[in-house]
CSV table of C-alpha atoms and ligand atoms in Angstrom, one decimal:
chain,number,residue,atom,x,y,z
A,265,MET,CA,-0.1,-0.1,-0.1
A,266,THR,CA,1.3,3.5,-0.9
A,267,THR,CA,1.4,6.3,1.6
A,268,SER,CA,-1.3,8.1,-0.4
A,269,GLU,CA,-3.6,4.9,-0.3
A,270,GLN,CA,-3.1,4.7,3.5
A,271,LEU,CA,-4.0,8.5,4.0
A,272,PHE,CA,-6.9,8.2,1.6
A,273,GLU,CA,-8.3,5.2,3.7
A,274,GLN,CA,-7.8,7.3,6.9
A,275,ALA,CA,-9.2,10.5,5.3
A,276,LYS,CA,-12.5,8.7,4.2
A,277,GLN,CA,-13.3,8.1,7.9
A,278,VAL,CA,-13.2,11.7,8.8
A,279,ILE,CA,-13.7,13.8,5.7
A,280,PRO,CA,-16.7,13.2,3.3
A,281,GLY,CA,-15.3,11.2,0.4
A,282,GLY,CA,-11.8,11.7,1.8
A,283,VAL,CA,-11.3,15.1,0.2
A,284,ASN,CA,-12.0,18.8,0.8
A,285,SER,CA,-13.1,19.4,-2.7
A,286,PRO,CA,-14.8,16.6,-4.7
A,287,VAL,CA,-12.9,16.4,-8.1
A,288,ARG,CA,-9.7,15.7,-6.0
A,289,ALA,CA,-11.0,12.3,-5.1
A,290,PHE,CA,-10.1,10.9,-8.6
A,291,ARG,CA,-13.6,9.4,-8.9
A,292,ALA,CA,-13.7,10.3,-12.5
A,293,VAL,CA,-10.7,8.6,-13.3
A,294,GLY,CA,-10.5,5.8,-10.8
A,295,GLY,CA,-7.7,5.0,-8.5
A,296,THR,CA,-6.3,6.9,-5.4
A,297,PRO,CA,-5.7,10.5,-5.2
A,298,LEU,CA,-2.1,11.5,-4.6
A,299,PHE,CA,-1.5,13.1,-1.2
A,300,ILE,CA,0.9,16.0,-1.8
A,301,LYS,CA,3.6,16.8,0.4
A,302,SER,CA,5.3,19.6,-1.4
A,303,ALA,CA,5.9,21.4,-4.6
A,304,LYS,CA,8.6,23.7,-6.2
A,305,GLY,CA,8.9,25.4,-9.5
A,306,PRO,CA,7.4,22.9,-12.2
A,307,TYR,CA,7.2,20.0,-9.9
A,308,ILE,CA,4.9,18.6,-7.3
A,309,TYR,CA,5.8,15.8,-4.9
A,310,ASP,CA,3.6,13.2,-3.2
A,311,GLU,CA,3.8,11.6,0.1
A,312,ASP,CA,5.6,8.7,-1.3
A,313,GLY,CA,8.4,11.0,-2.6
A,314,LYS,CA,7.4,10.7,-6.4
A,315,GLN,CA,7.9,13.8,-8.5
A,316,TYR,CA,5.4,15.0,-11.1
A,317,ILE,CA,5.4,17.6,-13.7
A,318,GLU,CA,2.5,19.9,-12.8
A,319,LEU,CA,0.0,20.9,-15.4
A,320,ILE,CA,-2.7,21.9,-12.8
A,321,ASN,CA,-0.8,24.2,-10.6
A,322,SER,CA,-3.4,24.3,-7.8
A,323,TRP,CA,-6.2,24.8,-10.6
A,324,GLY,CA,-4.6,27.9,-11.8
A,325,PRO,CA,-2.9,30.1,-9.0
A,326,MET,CA,0.7,28.8,-9.4
A,327,ILE,CA,1.1,30.7,-12.7
A,328,LEU,CA,4.7,31.4,-11.8
A,329,GLY,CA,5.6,28.1,-10.5
A,330,HIS,CA,5.3,26.7,-7.0
A,331,ALA,CA,6.9,28.5,-4.1
A,332,PHE,CA,7.9,31.4,-6.2
A,333,GLU,CA,10.5,33.3,-4.2
A,334,PRO,CA,9.1,36.8,-4.1
A,335,VAL,CA,5.8,35.5,-3.0
A,336,GLU,CA,7.4,33.2,-0.2
A,337,GLU,CA,9.5,36.4,0.9
A,338,ALA,CA,6.3,38.5,1.0
A,339,VAL,CA,4.7,35.9,3.2
A,340,ARG,CA,7.7,35.6,5.5
A,341,GLU,CA,7.9,39.2,6.0
A,342,ALA,CA,4.2,39.6,6.7
A,343,ILE,CA,3.9,37.0,9.3
A,344,GLN,CA,6.2,38.7,11.8
A,345,HIS,CA,3.3,41.3,12.1
A,346,SER,CA,0.5,38.8,13.2
A,347,PHE,CA,-1.7,36.9,10.8
A,348,SER,CA,-5.1,38.8,11.0
A,349,PHE,CA,-6.3,42.1,12.4
A,350,GLY,CA,-10.0,42.1,11.2
A,351,ALA,CA,-9.3,45.9,10.5
A,352,PRO,CA,-8.3,48.0,7.5
A,353,THR,CA,-4.6,47.7,6.2
A,354,ARG,CA,-2.2,49.6,3.9
A,355,LYS,CA,-1.9,46.4,1.8
A,356,GLU,CA,-5.6,46.3,1.0
A,357,VAL,CA,-5.5,49.8,-0.4
A,358,GLU,CA,-2.4,48.9,-2.5
A,359,MET,CA,-4.1,45.7,-3.6
A,360,ALA,CA,-7.3,47.5,-4.7
A,361,GLU,CA,-5.1,50.2,-6.6
A,362,LEU,CA,-3.1,47.3,-8.3
A,363,ILE,CA,-6.1,45.4,-9.4
A,364,ILE,CA,-7.8,48.7,-10.9
A,365,ASP,CA,-4.5,49.4,-12.7
A,366,MET,CA,-4.5,45.9,-14.2
A,367,VAL,CA,-8.2,45.5,-15.0
A,368,PRO,CA,-9.3,48.9,-16.2
A,369,SER,CA,-13.1,47.9,-16.1
A,370,VAL,CA,-12.6,47.7,-12.4
A,371,GLU,CA,-13.1,51.1,-10.9
A,372,LYS,CA,-13.9,49.8,-7.2
A,373,VAL,CA,-13.0,46.3,-5.8
A,374,ARG,CA,-14.0,44.3,-2.7
A,375,MET,CA,-11.8,41.6,-1.4
A,376,VAL,CA,-13.3,38.2,-0.3
A,377,ASN,CA,-11.8,34.7,0.5
A,378,SER,CA,-12.6,32.7,-2.5
A,379,GLY,CA,-13.9,32.9,-6.2
A,380,THR,CA,-17.3,31.3,-4.6
A,381,GLU,CA,-17.7,34.2,-2.4
A,382,ALA,CA,-16.9,36.7,-5.1
A,383,THR,CA,-19.7,35.3,-7.5
A,384,MET,CA,-22.2,35.0,-4.6
A,385,ALA,CA,-21.7,38.7,-3.9
A,386,ALA,CA,-21.6,39.9,-7.3
A,387,ILE,CA,-25.0,38.3,-8.0
A,388,ARG,CA,-26.5,39.9,-4.9
A,389,VAL,CA,-25.1,43.3,-6.0
A,390,ALA,CA,-26.3,42.9,-9.5
A,391,ARG,CA,-29.9,42.1,-8.0
A,392,GLY,CA,-29.7,45.0,-5.5
A,393,PHE,CA,-28.7,47.5,-8.2
A,394,THR,CA,-31.4,46.3,-10.9
A,395,GLY,CA,-34.2,45.5,-8.5
A,396,ARG,CA,-34.6,42.2,-10.4
A,397,ASP,CA,-34.3,38.6,-9.5
A,398,LYS,CA,-33.4,36.3,-12.4
A,399,ILE,CA,-29.9,35.4,-13.7
A,400,ILE,CA,-28.7,33.9,-16.8
A,401,LYS,CA,-25.8,31.5,-16.7
A,402,PHE,CA,-24.5,29.0,-19.3
A,403,GLU,CA,-24.6,25.2,-19.1
A,404,GLY,CA,-21.4,23.8,-18.1
A,405,CYS,CA,-19.9,27.1,-16.7
A,406,TYR,CA,-19.0,26.7,-13.0
A,407,HIS,CA,-19.2,29.9,-10.7
A,408,GLY,CA,-18.3,28.1,-7.4
A,409,HIS,CA,-20.8,26.4,-5.1
A,410,GLY,CA,-23.2,29.1,-4.4
A,411,ASP,CA,-26.9,27.8,-4.6
A,412,SER,CA,-27.7,30.0,-7.6
A,413,PHE,CA,-24.9,28.4,-9.6
A,414,LEU,CA,-25.5,24.7,-8.9
A,415,ILE,CA,-27.7,24.4,-12.1
A,416,ALA,CA,-26.4,22.8,-15.1
A,417,ALA,CA,-22.9,23.4,-13.4
A,418,GLY,CA,-19.6,22.4,-14.7
A,419,SER,CA,-16.5,21.4,-13.1
A,420,GLY,CA,-16.7,18.9,-10.0
A,421,ALA,CA,-20.6,19.1,-10.2
A,422,VAL,CA,-20.6,17.4,-13.6
A,423,THR,CA,-17.7,15.2,-12.7
A,424,MET,CA,-19.7,13.9,-9.9
A,425,GLY,CA,-22.9,13.5,-12.0
A,426,THR,CA,-24.7,16.2,-9.9
A,427,PRO,CA,-24.8,19.3,-12.1
A,428,ASP,CA,-28.1,20.2,-10.3
A,429,SER,CA,-27.3,19.8,-6.7
A,430,PRO,CA,-30.0,18.6,-4.3
A,431,GLY,CA,-30.3,21.1,-1.3
A,432,VAL,CA,-30.8,24.1,-3.8
A,433,THR,CA,-34.4,25.3,-3.2
A,434,LYS,CA,-36.8,25.2,-6.1
A,435,ALA,CA,-37.2,29.0,-5.7
A,436,THR,CA,-33.5,29.6,-6.1
A,437,ALA,CA,-33.3,27.3,-9.1
A,438,LEU,CA,-36.3,28.9,-10.9
A,439,ASP,CA,-34.4,32.3,-10.7
A,440,THR,CA,-31.5,30.7,-12.5
A,441,LEU,CA,-32.0,30.5,-16.2
A,442,THR,CA,-29.5,28.6,-18.4
A,443,ALA,CA,-28.4,28.8,-22.0
A,444,PRO,CA,-26.0,26.7,-24.0
A,445,TYR,CA,-22.6,28.5,-24.2
A,446,ASN,CA,-21.8,30.2,-27.5
A,447,ASN,CA,-25.6,30.5,-28.4
A,448,LEU,CA,-26.6,34.1,-28.5
A,449,GLN,CA,-30.3,33.2,-29.9
A,450,ALA,CA,-31.0,31.1,-26.7
A,451,VAL,CA,-30.0,34.0,-24.5
A,452,GLU,CA,-32.2,36.5,-26.7
A,453,MET,CA,-35.1,34.0,-26.2
A,454,LEU,CA,-34.6,33.9,-22.6
A,455,ILE,CA,-34.5,37.7,-22.2
A,456,ASP,CA,-37.7,38.1,-24.3
A,457,ASN,CA,-39.5,35.5,-22.2
A,458,ASN,CA,-38.5,37.2,-19.0
A,459,ALA,CA,-38.8,40.8,-19.9
A,460,ASN,CA,-37.5,43.2,-17.3
A,461,GLN,CA,-36.6,40.4,-14.8
A,462,ILE,CA,-33.0,39.6,-15.6
A,463,ALA,CA,-30.5,41.1,-13.2
A,464,ALA,CA,-27.3,39.7,-14.6
A,465,ILE,CA,-25.8,37.5,-17.1
A,466,ILE,CA,-22.9,35.6,-15.7
A,467,LEU,CA,-20.4,33.7,-17.7
A,468,GLU,CA,-16.7,32.5,-17.9
A,469,PRO,CA,-15.4,34.6,-20.8
A,470,VAL,CA,-13.2,31.6,-21.7
A,471,VAL,CA,-14.7,28.4,-19.9
A,472,GLY,CA,-12.2,26.3,-17.9
A,473,ASN,CA,-14.9,24.3,-16.0
A,474,MET,CA,-16.2,22.0,-18.8
A,475,GLY,CA,-12.6,21.7,-20.1
A,476,CYS,CA,-11.3,24.7,-22.0
A,477,VAL,CA,-14.0,26.2,-24.2
A,478,LEU,CA,-13.4,29.4,-26.3
A,479,PRO,CA,-16.0,32.0,-27.0
A,480,GLU,CA,-16.8,32.0,-30.7
A,481,PRO,CA,-16.1,35.2,-32.7
A,482,GLY,CA,-19.0,37.7,-31.7
A,483,PHE,CA,-20.4,35.8,-28.8
A,484,LEU,CA,-19.0,37.9,-26.0
A,485,GLU,CA,-19.7,41.1,-28.1
A,486,GLY,CA,-23.3,40.0,-28.6
A,487,ILE,CA,-23.9,39.2,-25.0
A,488,ARG,CA,-22.5,42.8,-24.1
A,489,THR,CA,-25.0,44.2,-26.7
A,490,LEU,CA,-27.8,42.3,-25.2
A,491,CYS,CA,-27.0,43.6,-21.7
A,492,ASP,CA,-26.9,47.1,-22.8
A,493,GLN,CA,-30.2,46.8,-24.7
A,494,HIS,CA,-32.1,45.3,-21.6
A,495,GLY,CA,-30.4,47.0,-18.6
A,496,ILE,CA,-28.7,43.6,-17.5
A,497,ILE,CA,-25.4,43.6,-15.5
A,498,LEU,CA,-22.7,41.6,-17.5
A,499,ILE,CA,-20.6,39.7,-14.9
A,500,PHE,CA,-17.3,38.0,-16.3
A,501,ASP,CA,-16.3,35.3,-14.0
A,502,GLU,CA,-12.5,35.6,-14.4
A,503,VAL,CA,-11.6,33.4,-11.4
A,504,MET,CA,-9.7,31.3,-13.8
A,505,THR,CA,-8.9,33.6,-16.6
A,506,GLY,CA,-8.1,36.8,-14.6
A,507,PHE,CA,-4.4,37.6,-14.5
A,508,ARG,CA,-3.8,34.3,-16.7
A,509,LEU,CA,-4.7,35.1,-20.3
A,510,ALA,CA,-3.4,38.6,-20.0
A,511,LYS,CA,-2.8,40.9,-17.1
A,512,GLY,CA,-6.2,42.4,-17.5
A,513,GLY,CA,-7.5,38.8,-18.1
A,514,ALA,CA,-9.9,37.5,-20.8
A,515,GLN,CA,-11.7,40.9,-21.1
A,516,GLU,CA,-8.4,42.6,-22.2
A,517,ARG,CA,-7.6,39.5,-24.6
A,518,TYR,CA,-11.1,39.8,-26.2
A,519,GLY,CA,-11.7,43.6,-25.8
A,520,VAL,CA,-15.0,43.2,-24.4
A,521,THR,CA,-15.7,45.1,-21.1
A,522,PRO,CA,-18.0,43.6,-18.4
A,523,ASP,CA,-19.8,45.7,-15.8
A,524,LEU,CA,-18.6,43.5,-12.9
A,525,THR,CA,-15.6,40.9,-12.7
A,526,THR,CA,-15.2,38.3,-10.2
A,527,MET,CA,-11.5,37.1,-9.5
A,528,GLY,CA,-10.0,34.4,-7.4
A,529,LYS,CA,-6.9,31.9,-7.7
A,530,ILE,CA,-3.9,34.0,-9.1
A,531,ILE,CA,-4.9,37.1,-7.1
A,532,GLY,CA,-4.1,35.4,-3.8
A,533,GLY,CA,-0.7,34.0,-5.0
A,534,GLY,CA,-1.9,30.6,-3.7
A,535,MET,CA,-3.6,31.9,-0.5
A,536,PRO,CA,-7.4,31.9,-0.3
A,537,VAL,CA,-8.4,35.2,-1.9
A,538,GLY,CA,-11.2,36.4,-4.1
A,539,ALA,CA,-12.5,39.7,-5.1
A,540,TYR,CA,-15.3,41.2,-7.1
A,541,GLY,CA,-15.2,44.8,-8.6
A,542,GLY,CA,-16.5,46.8,-11.6
A,543,ARG,CA,-18.3,50.0,-12.4
A,544,ALA,CA,-18.1,52.6,-9.4
A,545,ASP,CA,-21.9,53.2,-9.6
A,546,ILE,CA,-22.5,49.8,-9.1
A,547,MET,CA,-20.0,48.9,-6.3
A,548,ASN,CA,-21.1,52.0,-4.5
A,549,ILE,CA,-24.2,50.1,-3.4
A,550,VAL,CA,-22.1,47.6,-1.4
A,551,SER,CA,-22.2,48.1,2.4
A,552,PRO,CA,-21.2,50.3,4.0
A,553,ALA,CA,-21.2,52.7,1.1
A,554,GLY,CA,-24.7,51.4,0.2
A,555,PRO,CA,-27.3,48.9,1.3
A,556,VAL,CA,-26.3,45.6,-0.2
A,557,TYR,CA,-24.7,43.5,2.6
A,558,GLN,CA,-21.5,41.6,2.4
A,559,ALA,CA,-18.7,41.1,4.8
A,560,GLY,CA,-16.1,38.8,6.2
A,561,THR,CA,-13.7,38.6,9.2
A,562,LEU,CA,-10.8,37.3,7.2
A,563,SER,CA,-11.4,39.4,4.0
A,564,GLY,CA,-8.3,41.3,2.9
A,565,ASN,CA,-6.3,39.2,5.4
A,566,PRO,CA,-2.8,40.7,5.6
A,567,ILE,CA,-0.8,37.4,4.8
A,568,ALA,CA,-3.1,36.7,1.8
A,569,MET,CA,-2.8,40.3,0.6
A,570,SER,CA,1.0,40.0,0.8
A,571,ALA,CA,1.2,36.8,-1.2
A,572,GLY,CA,-1.3,38.3,-3.7
A,573,LEU,CA,0.4,41.5,-4.0
A,574,ALA,CA,3.7,40.1,-4.7
A,575,MET,CA,2.3,37.6,-7.5
A,576,LEU,CA,0.3,40.5,-9.2
A,577,ARG,CA,3.2,43.1,-9.0
A,578,HIS,CA,5.6,40.4,-10.6
A,579,LEU,CA,2.9,39.9,-13.4
A,580,ASN,CA,2.3,43.6,-13.9
A,581,GLU,CA,6.0,44.4,-14.0
A,582,HIS,CA,6.9,41.4,-16.2
A,583,PRO,CA,4.6,41.4,-19.4
A,584,GLU,CA,7.1,38.9,-21.0
A,585,VAL,CA,5.6,36.2,-18.6
A,586,TYR,CA,2.4,36.3,-20.9
A,587,THR,CA,4.5,35.8,-24.0
A,588,ARG,CA,6.2,32.8,-22.6
A,589,LEU,CA,3.0,31.3,-21.4
A,590,ASP,CA,1.4,31.8,-24.8
A,591,GLY,CA,4.6,30.1,-26.2
A,592,ILE,CA,4.4,27.1,-23.8
A,593,GLY,CA,0.7,26.6,-24.4
A,594,GLY,CA,1.0,26.9,-28.1
A,595,ARG,CA,4.0,24.3,-28.1
A,596,LEU,CA,2.1,21.8,-25.9
A,597,ALA,CA,-1.2,22.1,-27.9
A,598,ASP,CA,0.9,21.4,-31.3
A,599,GLY,CA,2.8,18.6,-29.7
A,600,PHE,CA,-0.4,17.0,-28.2
A,601,ARG,CA,-1.9,17.3,-31.7
A,602,ALA,CA,1.0,15.6,-33.4
A,603,GLY,CA,0.6,12.8,-30.6
A,604,LEU,CA,-3.0,12.4,-31.6
A,605,VAL,CA,-2.2,12.1,-35.4
A,606,LYS,CA,0.2,9.3,-34.6
A,607,ALA,CA,-2.2,7.6,-32.5
A,608,GLY,CA,-4.6,7.9,-35.2
A,609,LEU,CA,-7.1,9.8,-33.3
A,610,ASN,CA,-9.2,12.8,-34.6
A,611,TYR,CA,-9.6,14.3,-31.1
A,612,THR,CA,-10.1,18.0,-30.1
A,613,ILE,CA,-7.7,20.2,-28.5
A,614,ASN,CA,-8.9,23.8,-27.3
A,615,GLN,CA,-6.3,26.1,-26.2
A,616,ILE,CA,-5.6,29.7,-25.5
A,617,GLY,CA,-2.6,31.0,-23.9
A,618,SER,CA,-1.7,28.8,-20.9
A,619,MET,CA,-5.2,27.0,-20.8
A,620,PHE,CA,-5.9,23.8,-22.8
A,621,THR,CA,-7.8,20.7,-22.9
A,622,LEU,CA,-7.5,17.5,-24.9
A,623,PHE,CA,-11.2,16.4,-25.3
A,624,MET,CA,-11.5,12.8,-26.1
A,625,THR,CA,-14.1,13.4,-28.7
A,626,ASP,CA,-14.0,14.1,-32.5
A,627,ARG,CA,-16.6,16.9,-32.3
A,628,SER,CA,-15.4,20.4,-32.0
A,629,VAL,CA,-16.1,21.3,-28.6
A,630,SER,CA,-17.9,24.8,-28.1
A,631,ASN,CA,-20.6,23.9,-25.4
A,632,PHE,CA,-21.7,21.6,-22.6
A,633,VAL,CA,-23.3,19.1,-25.0
A,634,ASP,CA,-20.1,18.7,-27.0
A,635,ALA,CA,-17.9,18.5,-24.0
A,636,LYS,CA,-20.2,15.7,-22.6
A,637,SER,CA,-19.6,13.6,-25.8
A,638,CYS,CA,-16.2,12.6,-24.7
A,639,ASP,CA,-15.0,9.0,-24.0
A,640,LEU,CA,-14.6,9.2,-20.3
A,641,PRO,CA,-13.2,5.7,-19.7
A,642,LEU,CA,-10.6,6.5,-22.3
A,643,PHE,CA,-9.8,9.8,-20.6
A,644,GLY,CA,-9.3,7.8,-17.2
A,645,ARG,CA,-7.1,5.4,-18.8
A,646,TYR,CA,-5.0,8.2,-20.4
A,647,PHE,CA,-5.0,10.2,-17.1
A,648,HIS,CA,-3.3,7.3,-15.4
A,649,ALA,CA,-0.8,6.6,-18.2
A,650,MET,CA,0.3,10.2,-18.0
A,651,LEU,CA,0.6,10.0,-14.0
A,652,LYS,CA,2.7,6.7,-14.6
A,653,ARG,CA,4.9,8.9,-16.8
A,654,GLY,CA,5.3,11.7,-14.1
A,655,VAL,CA,2.7,14.2,-15.5
A,656,TYR,CA,0.1,15.5,-13.3
A,657,LEU,CA,-3.1,16.5,-15.1
A,658,ALA,CA,-6.5,17.5,-13.8
A,659,PRO,CA,-8.4,14.3,-12.7
A,660,SER,CA,-11.4,15.0,-14.9
A,661,GLN,CA,-12.2,15.6,-18.5
A,662,PHE,CA,-14.2,18.6,-17.5
A,663,GLU,CA,-11.4,21.0,-16.4
A,664,SER,CA,-8.9,23.0,-18.1
A,665,LEU,CA,-5.1,22.4,-17.6
A,666,PHE,CA,-3.2,25.4,-16.3
A,667,VAL,CA,0.4,25.8,-17.3
A,668,SER,CA,3.0,27.7,-15.4
A,669,VAL,CA,5.9,29.7,-16.7
A,670,ALA,CA,8.3,27.3,-14.7
A,671,LEU,CA,7.8,24.9,-17.6
A,672,THR,CA,11.3,24.7,-19.3
A,673,ASP,CA,11.8,23.6,-22.9
A,674,ASP,CA,13.0,20.2,-21.9
A,675,LEU,CA,10.0,19.6,-19.7
A,676,ILE,CA,7.7,20.6,-22.5
A,677,GLU,CA,9.4,18.1,-24.6
A,678,GLN,CA,9.0,15.4,-21.9
A,679,VAL,CA,5.3,16.2,-21.5
A,680,ILE,CA,4.6,15.8,-25.3
A,681,GLN,CA,6.5,12.5,-25.4
A,682,ALA,CA,4.5,11.3,-22.3
A,683,ASN,CA,1.3,12.4,-24.1
A,684,GLU,CA,2.2,10.4,-27.2
A,685,GLU,CA,3.0,7.3,-25.3
A,686,SER,CA,-0.1,7.6,-22.9
A,687,LEU,CA,-2.6,8.0,-25.9
A,688,MET,CA,-1.3,4.7,-27.4
A,689,GLU,CA,-1.5,3.0,-24.1
A,690,ALA,CA,-4.9,4.2,-23.3
A,691,CYS,CA,-6.2,3.0,-26.7
A,692,GLN,CA,-4.7,-0.5,-26.4
B,919,HOZ,N1,-13.5,23.4,-8.8
B,919,HOZ,C1,-12.1,23.5,-8.8
B,919,HOZ,C2,-11.8,23.4,-10.3
B,919,HOZ,N2,-12.7,23.8,-11.2
B,919,HOZ,C3,-11.5,22.4,-8.1
B,919,HOZ,C4,-10.9,22.9,-7.0
B,919,HOZ,C5,-10.1,21.8,-6.1
B,919,HOZ,O1,-10.5,20.8,-6.2
B,919,HOZ,O2,-9.1,22.2,-5.5
């Protein structure tokens, strides 16, 4: 028995399913999750001392590689001054100013502790601002585990076969309308059938939670126009794409400006941080400036702010990181495509910058139905073949991979080689 297997047995006695976030349990791919002991740069190490090349990077935050020195130093400095005050700090102001500088659509911003908190609050603010109740989300998009979003949800929810979670009240579910991603007509119909009732449209401008799915040309622009025409708040959930696809996120890359943006992952440099922000007239209704209540003892926590600031400052001051990330993503995608050709498979790879997914389907994947056409048992075999070759992928077909800048040219070649061999092995 490996140490991970032992720990998993122990964990199952005391933690539901043995994990603190469902998709980590490896249910979608079979086998035992690796229990991780440490990580540095492009590598992660399990409790049995095995080394893996990282292609998840904590589901996004570790864009500069693990234990990036400036972030580590910032945390070391900060812990000397105590861990939490529950009172305003200089760093929160610096953080807000930096976010506003990097993401121009954000005029005011509120810090929270996770992406889930950010999306829950953003929806409340949109409802408070418009005086309307309903929201539109897209099938397969995942916005954390707030009640309003667990309808046709992606990520762990679809991986576990529960995209509509029990425990969400009928009333909440009725206020969440869903449309297929990349389908403007469906959105128009929902708006027409619910005239003056839609508070917000929320979407991942590039989806990471049904695997990586890109917006088709005109889709984001079309949603923006519909929101303008109907007085609907447009929320971009940039928890995955923010500070990753560009320093200003997907909105910078695609040139489409939302009213509100939700952020997480990279913004905390690996610490639990989320944020929501946007137009000042909307954000000014957040308590205590306005009546929409939202609060948090640990919000703007000084250690988390220090880590996040060090991470964002580095990204802001080193735009070449994004050129390098685009290069790495492009090389991996090309190499994986070549591997597919060698294996005689006509499967789909979606990639933008440092996000990508190999979908085990010969359909092009532009929405949830396409993503669900994948051969999931084949993905499971492929996942384990990659793991055996020392490459750590997301343990589900319905997740994007996240590349870090720590991946060297040699490691990229190693991963491409592992992909080729793993595809062959999985297909046997
Ligand atoms: N929902 C996260 C990815 N989309 C998974 C987070 C985790 O398990 O750590």
